[in-house]
Coordinates of N, CA and C in Angstrom, one line a residue:
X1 N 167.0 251.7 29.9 CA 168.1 251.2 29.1 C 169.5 251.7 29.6
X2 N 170.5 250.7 29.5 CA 171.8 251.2 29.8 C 172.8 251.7 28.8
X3 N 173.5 252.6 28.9 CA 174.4 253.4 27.9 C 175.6 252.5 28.4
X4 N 176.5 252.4 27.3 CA 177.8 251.9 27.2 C 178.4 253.2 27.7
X5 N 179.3 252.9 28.1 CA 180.5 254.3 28.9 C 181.2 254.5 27.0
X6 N 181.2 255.8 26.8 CA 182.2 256.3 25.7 C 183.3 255.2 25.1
X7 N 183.2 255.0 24.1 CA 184.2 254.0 23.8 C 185.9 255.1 24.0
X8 N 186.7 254.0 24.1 CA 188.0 254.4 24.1 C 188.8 253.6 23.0
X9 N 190.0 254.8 22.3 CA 190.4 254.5 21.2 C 191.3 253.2 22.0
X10 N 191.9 252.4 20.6 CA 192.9 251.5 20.6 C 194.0 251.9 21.8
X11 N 194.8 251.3 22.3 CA 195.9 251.5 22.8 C 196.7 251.9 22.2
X12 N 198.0 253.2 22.4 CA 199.4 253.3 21.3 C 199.9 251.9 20.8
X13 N 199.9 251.0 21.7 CA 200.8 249.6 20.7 C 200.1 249.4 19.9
X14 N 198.6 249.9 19.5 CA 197.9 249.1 18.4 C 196.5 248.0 19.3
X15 N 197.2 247.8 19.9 CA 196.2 246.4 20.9 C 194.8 247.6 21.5
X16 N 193.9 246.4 21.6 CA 192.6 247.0 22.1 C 192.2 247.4 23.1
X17 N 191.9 248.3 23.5 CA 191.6 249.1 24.6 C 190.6 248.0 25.8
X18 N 190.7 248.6 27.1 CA 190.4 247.2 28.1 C 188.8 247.8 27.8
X19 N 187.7 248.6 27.6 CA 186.9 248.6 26.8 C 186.4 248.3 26.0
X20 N 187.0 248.4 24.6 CA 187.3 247.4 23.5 C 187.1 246.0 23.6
X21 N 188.0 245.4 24.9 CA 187.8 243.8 25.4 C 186.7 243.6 26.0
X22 N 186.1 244.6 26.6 CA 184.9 244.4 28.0 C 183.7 244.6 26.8
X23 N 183.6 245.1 25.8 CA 182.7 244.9 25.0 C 182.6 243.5 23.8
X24 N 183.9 243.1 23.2 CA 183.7 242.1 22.7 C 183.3 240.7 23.5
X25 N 184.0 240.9 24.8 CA 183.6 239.6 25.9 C 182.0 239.6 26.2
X26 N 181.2 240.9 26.2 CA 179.9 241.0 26.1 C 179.4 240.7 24.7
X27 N 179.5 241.0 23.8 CA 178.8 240.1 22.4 C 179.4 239.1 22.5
X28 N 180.4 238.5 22.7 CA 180.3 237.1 22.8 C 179.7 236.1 23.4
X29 N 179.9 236.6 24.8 CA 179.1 236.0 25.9 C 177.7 235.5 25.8
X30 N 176.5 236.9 25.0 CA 175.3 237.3 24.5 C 175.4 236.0 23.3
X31 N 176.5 235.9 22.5 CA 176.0 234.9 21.4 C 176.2 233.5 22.1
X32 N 177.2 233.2 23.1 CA 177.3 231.7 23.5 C 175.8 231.3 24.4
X33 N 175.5 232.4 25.0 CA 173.8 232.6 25.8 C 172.9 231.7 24.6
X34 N 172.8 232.8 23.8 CA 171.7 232.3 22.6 C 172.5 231.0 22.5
X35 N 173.5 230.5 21.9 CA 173.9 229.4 21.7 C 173.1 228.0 22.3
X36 N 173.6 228.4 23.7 CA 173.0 227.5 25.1 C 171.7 226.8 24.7
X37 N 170.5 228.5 24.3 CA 168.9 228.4 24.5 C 168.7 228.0 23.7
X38 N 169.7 228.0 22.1 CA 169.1 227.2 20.6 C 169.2 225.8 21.0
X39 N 170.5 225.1 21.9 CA 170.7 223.5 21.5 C 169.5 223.2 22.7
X40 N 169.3 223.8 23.7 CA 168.4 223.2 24.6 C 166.7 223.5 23.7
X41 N 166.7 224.4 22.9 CA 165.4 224.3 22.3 C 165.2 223.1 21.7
X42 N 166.4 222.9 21.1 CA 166.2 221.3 20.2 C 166.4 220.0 20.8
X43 N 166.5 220.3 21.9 CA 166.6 218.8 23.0 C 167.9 218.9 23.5
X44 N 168.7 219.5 23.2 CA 169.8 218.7 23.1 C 170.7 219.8 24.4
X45 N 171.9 219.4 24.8 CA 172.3 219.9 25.9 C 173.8 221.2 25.2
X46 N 174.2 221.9 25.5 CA 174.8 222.8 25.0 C 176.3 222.0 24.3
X47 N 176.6 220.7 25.3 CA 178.0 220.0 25.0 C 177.5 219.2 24.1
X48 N 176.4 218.7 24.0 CA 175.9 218.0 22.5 C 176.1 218.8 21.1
X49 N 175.4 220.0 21.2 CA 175.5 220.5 20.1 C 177.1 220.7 19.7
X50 N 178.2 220.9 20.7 CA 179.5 221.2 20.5 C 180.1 219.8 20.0
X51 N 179.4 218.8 20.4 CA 179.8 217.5 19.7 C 179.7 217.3 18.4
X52 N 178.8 217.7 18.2 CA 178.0 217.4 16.8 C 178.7 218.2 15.6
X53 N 179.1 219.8 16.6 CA 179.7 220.4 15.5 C 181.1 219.8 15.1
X54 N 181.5 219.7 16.2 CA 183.1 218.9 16.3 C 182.9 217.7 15.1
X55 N 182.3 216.6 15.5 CA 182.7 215.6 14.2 C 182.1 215.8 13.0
X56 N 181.5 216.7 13.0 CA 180.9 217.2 11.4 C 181.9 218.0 10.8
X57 N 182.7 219.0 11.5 CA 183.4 219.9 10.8 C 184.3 220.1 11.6
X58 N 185.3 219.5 12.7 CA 186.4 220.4 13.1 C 187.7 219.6 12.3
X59 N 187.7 218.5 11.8 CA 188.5 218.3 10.9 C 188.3 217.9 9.5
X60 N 186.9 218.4 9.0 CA 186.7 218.8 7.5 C 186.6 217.4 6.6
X61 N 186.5 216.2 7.6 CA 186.6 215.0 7.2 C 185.0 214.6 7.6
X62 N 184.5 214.9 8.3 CA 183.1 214.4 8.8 C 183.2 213.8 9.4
X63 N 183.9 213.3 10.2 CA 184.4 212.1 10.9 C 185.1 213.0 12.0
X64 N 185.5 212.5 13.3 CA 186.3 212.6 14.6 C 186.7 211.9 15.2
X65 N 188.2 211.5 15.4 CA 188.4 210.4 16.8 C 188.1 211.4 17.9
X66 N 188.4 210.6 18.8 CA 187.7 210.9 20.5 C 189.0 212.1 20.8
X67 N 190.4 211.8 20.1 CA 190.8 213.1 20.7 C 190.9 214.0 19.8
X68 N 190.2 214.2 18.5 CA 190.3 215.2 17.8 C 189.2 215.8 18.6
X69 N 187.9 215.1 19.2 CA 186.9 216.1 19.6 C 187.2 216.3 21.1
X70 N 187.8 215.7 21.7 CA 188.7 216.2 22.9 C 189.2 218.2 22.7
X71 N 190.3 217.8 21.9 CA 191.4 218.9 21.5 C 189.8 220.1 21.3
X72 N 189.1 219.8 20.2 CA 188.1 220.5 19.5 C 186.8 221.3 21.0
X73 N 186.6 220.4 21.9 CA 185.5 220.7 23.7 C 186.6 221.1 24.4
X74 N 188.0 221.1 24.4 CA 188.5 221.6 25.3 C 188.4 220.7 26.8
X75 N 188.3 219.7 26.4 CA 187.9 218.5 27.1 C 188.8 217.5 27.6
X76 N 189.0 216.5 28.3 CA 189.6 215.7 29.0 C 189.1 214.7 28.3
X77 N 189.9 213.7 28.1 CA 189.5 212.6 26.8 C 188.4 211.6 27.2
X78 N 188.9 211.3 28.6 CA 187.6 210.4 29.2 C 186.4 211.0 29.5
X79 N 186.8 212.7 29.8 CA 185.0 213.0 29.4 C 184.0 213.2 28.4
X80 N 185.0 212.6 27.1 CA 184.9 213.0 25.6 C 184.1 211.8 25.4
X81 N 184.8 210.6 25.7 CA 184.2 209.3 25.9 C 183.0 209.2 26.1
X82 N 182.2 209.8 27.6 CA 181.0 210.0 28.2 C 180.2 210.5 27.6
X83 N 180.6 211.9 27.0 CA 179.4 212.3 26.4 C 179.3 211.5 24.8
X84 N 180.4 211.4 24.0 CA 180.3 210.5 22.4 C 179.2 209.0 23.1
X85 N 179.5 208.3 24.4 CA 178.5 207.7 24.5 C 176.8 207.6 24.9
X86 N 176.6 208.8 25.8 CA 175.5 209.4 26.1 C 175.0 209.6 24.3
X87 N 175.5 210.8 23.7 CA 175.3 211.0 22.2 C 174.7 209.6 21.4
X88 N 175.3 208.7 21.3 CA 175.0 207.4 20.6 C 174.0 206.8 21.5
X89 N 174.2 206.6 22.9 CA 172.4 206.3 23.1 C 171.4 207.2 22.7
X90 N 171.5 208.4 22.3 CA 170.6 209.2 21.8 C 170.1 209.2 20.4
X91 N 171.1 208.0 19.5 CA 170.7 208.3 18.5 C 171.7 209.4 17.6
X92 N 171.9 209.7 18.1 CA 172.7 211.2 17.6 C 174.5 210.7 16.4
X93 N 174.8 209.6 16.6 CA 176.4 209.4 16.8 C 176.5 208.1 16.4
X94 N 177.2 207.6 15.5 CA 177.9 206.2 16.0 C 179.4 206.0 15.8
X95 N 179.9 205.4 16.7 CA 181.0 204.9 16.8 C 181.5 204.0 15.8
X96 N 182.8 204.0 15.0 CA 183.5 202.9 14.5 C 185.3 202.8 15.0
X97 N 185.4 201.5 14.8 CA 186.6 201.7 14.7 C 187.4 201.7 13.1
X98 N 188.5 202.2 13.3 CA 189.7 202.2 12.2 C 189.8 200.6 11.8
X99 N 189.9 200.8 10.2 CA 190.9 199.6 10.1 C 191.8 199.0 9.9
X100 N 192.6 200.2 10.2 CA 194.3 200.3 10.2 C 194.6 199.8 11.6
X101 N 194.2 201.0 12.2 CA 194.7 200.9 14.0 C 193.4 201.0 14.8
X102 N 193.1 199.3 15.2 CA 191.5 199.3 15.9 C 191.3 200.0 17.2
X103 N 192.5 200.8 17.8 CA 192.8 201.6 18.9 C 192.1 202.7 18.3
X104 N 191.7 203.2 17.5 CA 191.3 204.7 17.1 C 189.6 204.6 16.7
X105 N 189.2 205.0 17.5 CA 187.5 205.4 17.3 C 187.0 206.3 16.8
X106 N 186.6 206.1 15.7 CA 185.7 207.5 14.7 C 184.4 207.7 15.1
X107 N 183.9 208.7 15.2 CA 183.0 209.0 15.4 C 182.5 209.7 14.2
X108 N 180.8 209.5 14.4 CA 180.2 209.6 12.6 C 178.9 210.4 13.4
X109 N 178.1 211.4 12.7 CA 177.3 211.2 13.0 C 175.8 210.4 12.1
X110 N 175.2 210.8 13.1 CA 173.8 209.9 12.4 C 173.1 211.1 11.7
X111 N 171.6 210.3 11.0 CA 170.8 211.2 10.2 C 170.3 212.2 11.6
X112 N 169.9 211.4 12.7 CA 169.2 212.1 13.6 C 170.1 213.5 14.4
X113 N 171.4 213.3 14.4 CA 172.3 214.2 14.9 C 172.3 215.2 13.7
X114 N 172.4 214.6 12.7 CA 172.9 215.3 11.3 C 171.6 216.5 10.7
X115 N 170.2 215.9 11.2 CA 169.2 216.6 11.0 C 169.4 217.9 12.2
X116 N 169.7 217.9 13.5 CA 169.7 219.0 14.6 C 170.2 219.4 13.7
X117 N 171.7 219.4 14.0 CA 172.8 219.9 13.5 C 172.6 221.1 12.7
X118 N 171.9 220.7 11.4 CA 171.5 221.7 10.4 C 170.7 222.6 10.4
X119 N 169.8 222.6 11.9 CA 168.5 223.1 12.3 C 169.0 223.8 12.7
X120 N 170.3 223.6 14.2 CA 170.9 224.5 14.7 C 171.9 225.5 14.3
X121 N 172.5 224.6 12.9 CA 173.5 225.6 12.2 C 173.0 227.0 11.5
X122 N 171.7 226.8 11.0 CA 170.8 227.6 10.4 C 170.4 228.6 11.1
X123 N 170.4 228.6 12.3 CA 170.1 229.4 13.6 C 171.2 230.4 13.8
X124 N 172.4 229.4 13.9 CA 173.5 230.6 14.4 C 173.9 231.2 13.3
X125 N 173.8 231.0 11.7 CA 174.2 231.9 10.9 C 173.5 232.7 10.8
X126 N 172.5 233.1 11.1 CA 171.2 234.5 11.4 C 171.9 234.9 12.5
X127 N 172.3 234.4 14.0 CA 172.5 235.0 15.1 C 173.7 235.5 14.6
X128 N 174.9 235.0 13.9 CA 176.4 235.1 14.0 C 176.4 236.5 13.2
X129 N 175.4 236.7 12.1 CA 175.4 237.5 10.9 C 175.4 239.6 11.7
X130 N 174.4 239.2 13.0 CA 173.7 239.9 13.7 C 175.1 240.1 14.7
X131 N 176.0 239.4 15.2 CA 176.7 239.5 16.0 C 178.0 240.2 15.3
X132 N 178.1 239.7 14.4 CA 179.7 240.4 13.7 C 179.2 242.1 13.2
X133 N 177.7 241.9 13.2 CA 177.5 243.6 13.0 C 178.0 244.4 13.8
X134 N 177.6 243.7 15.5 CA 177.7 244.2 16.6 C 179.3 244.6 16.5
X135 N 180.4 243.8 16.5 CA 181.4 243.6 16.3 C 182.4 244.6 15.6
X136 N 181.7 244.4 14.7 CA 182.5 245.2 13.1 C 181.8 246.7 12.8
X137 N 180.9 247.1 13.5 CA 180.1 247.9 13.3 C 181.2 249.3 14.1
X138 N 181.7 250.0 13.0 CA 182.9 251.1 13.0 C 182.2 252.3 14.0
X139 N 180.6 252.7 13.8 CA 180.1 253.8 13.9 C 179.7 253.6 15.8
X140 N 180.1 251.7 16.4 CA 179.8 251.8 17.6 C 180.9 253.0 18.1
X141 N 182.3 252.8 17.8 CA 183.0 253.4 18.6 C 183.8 254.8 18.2
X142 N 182.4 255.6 17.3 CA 182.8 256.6 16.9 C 181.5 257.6 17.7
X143 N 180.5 256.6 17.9 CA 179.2 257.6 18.3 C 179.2 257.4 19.9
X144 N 180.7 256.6 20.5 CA 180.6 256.9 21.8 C 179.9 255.6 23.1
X145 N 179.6 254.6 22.0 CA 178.6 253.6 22.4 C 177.3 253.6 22.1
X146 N 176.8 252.5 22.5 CA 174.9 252.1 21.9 C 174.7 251.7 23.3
X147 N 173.2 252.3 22.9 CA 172.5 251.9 24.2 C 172.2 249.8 24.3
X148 N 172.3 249.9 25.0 CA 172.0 247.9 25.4 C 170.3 247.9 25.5
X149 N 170.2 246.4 25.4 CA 168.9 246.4 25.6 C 168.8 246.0 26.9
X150 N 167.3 246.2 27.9 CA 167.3 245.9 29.2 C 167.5 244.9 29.6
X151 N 168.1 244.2 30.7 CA 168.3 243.2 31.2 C 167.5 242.1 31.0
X152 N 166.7 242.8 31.0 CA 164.9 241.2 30.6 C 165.3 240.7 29.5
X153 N 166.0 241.2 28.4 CA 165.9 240.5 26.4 C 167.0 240.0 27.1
X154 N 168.1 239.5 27.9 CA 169.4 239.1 28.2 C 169.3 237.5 28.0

């Protein structure tokens, strides 16, 4: 097993020590990993699952146009396009248009997207619950660091 090097306090301005960063970019990293291996367990490809979450919840409406989930992937709009259409041959998605401005495409999902979705969301709030311990857990950086688990559980 590997030992963390001693944690180091905050910086004087308050801001987090480059330790502090090199550890949270590691539990992150570790949760976007698991991320990956949950959407690929359920078929689905990592930018699927980020779809799915996108028009279900990134604007609280259930619905997404192509550049709200653009903005949401961090994406290029025409490749927002590609995958919202891959998605809908899958079953996953369907497209409508507005009936105000038929230039604007909603995107909906389906039962079939809508059932992952909830399989996968149920996953990461076990993983997430486990991750903010890692996180928020005061006694890491009082006892100096935690040992990691071996590179094999990675």
């Amino acid at each position: 097993m590997q030992k963390a090097p001693h944690s180091q306090p905050a910086e004087p301005d308050g801001l987090p020590s480059l330790h502090q960063l090199a550890e949270f970019r590691y539990r992150l990293r570790k949760f976007l990993r698991f991320s990956e291996r949950a959407a690929r367990s359920k078929g689905l490809t990592p930018q699927q699952h980020q779809l799915l979450m996108g028009v279900a919840g990134f604007t609280g409406r259930g619905w997404a146009t192509i550049g709200e989930l653009a903005e949401f992937l961090q994406e290029r709009h025409n490749a927002v396009v590609g995958l919202v259409q891959r998605a809908e041959g899958r079953g996953l998605v369907r497209k409508d248009r507005a009936t105000d401005d038929r230039r604007v495409v909603r995107v909906r999902l389906l039962a079939k997207g809508e059932s992952l979705l909830t399989r996968l969301t149920e996953l990461h709030r076990k993983e997430l619950g486990r991750f903010q311990l890692g996180i928020l857990n005061t006694s890491f950086a009082r006892q100096g660091g935690a040992a990691r688990k071996s590179a094999k559980n990675r």
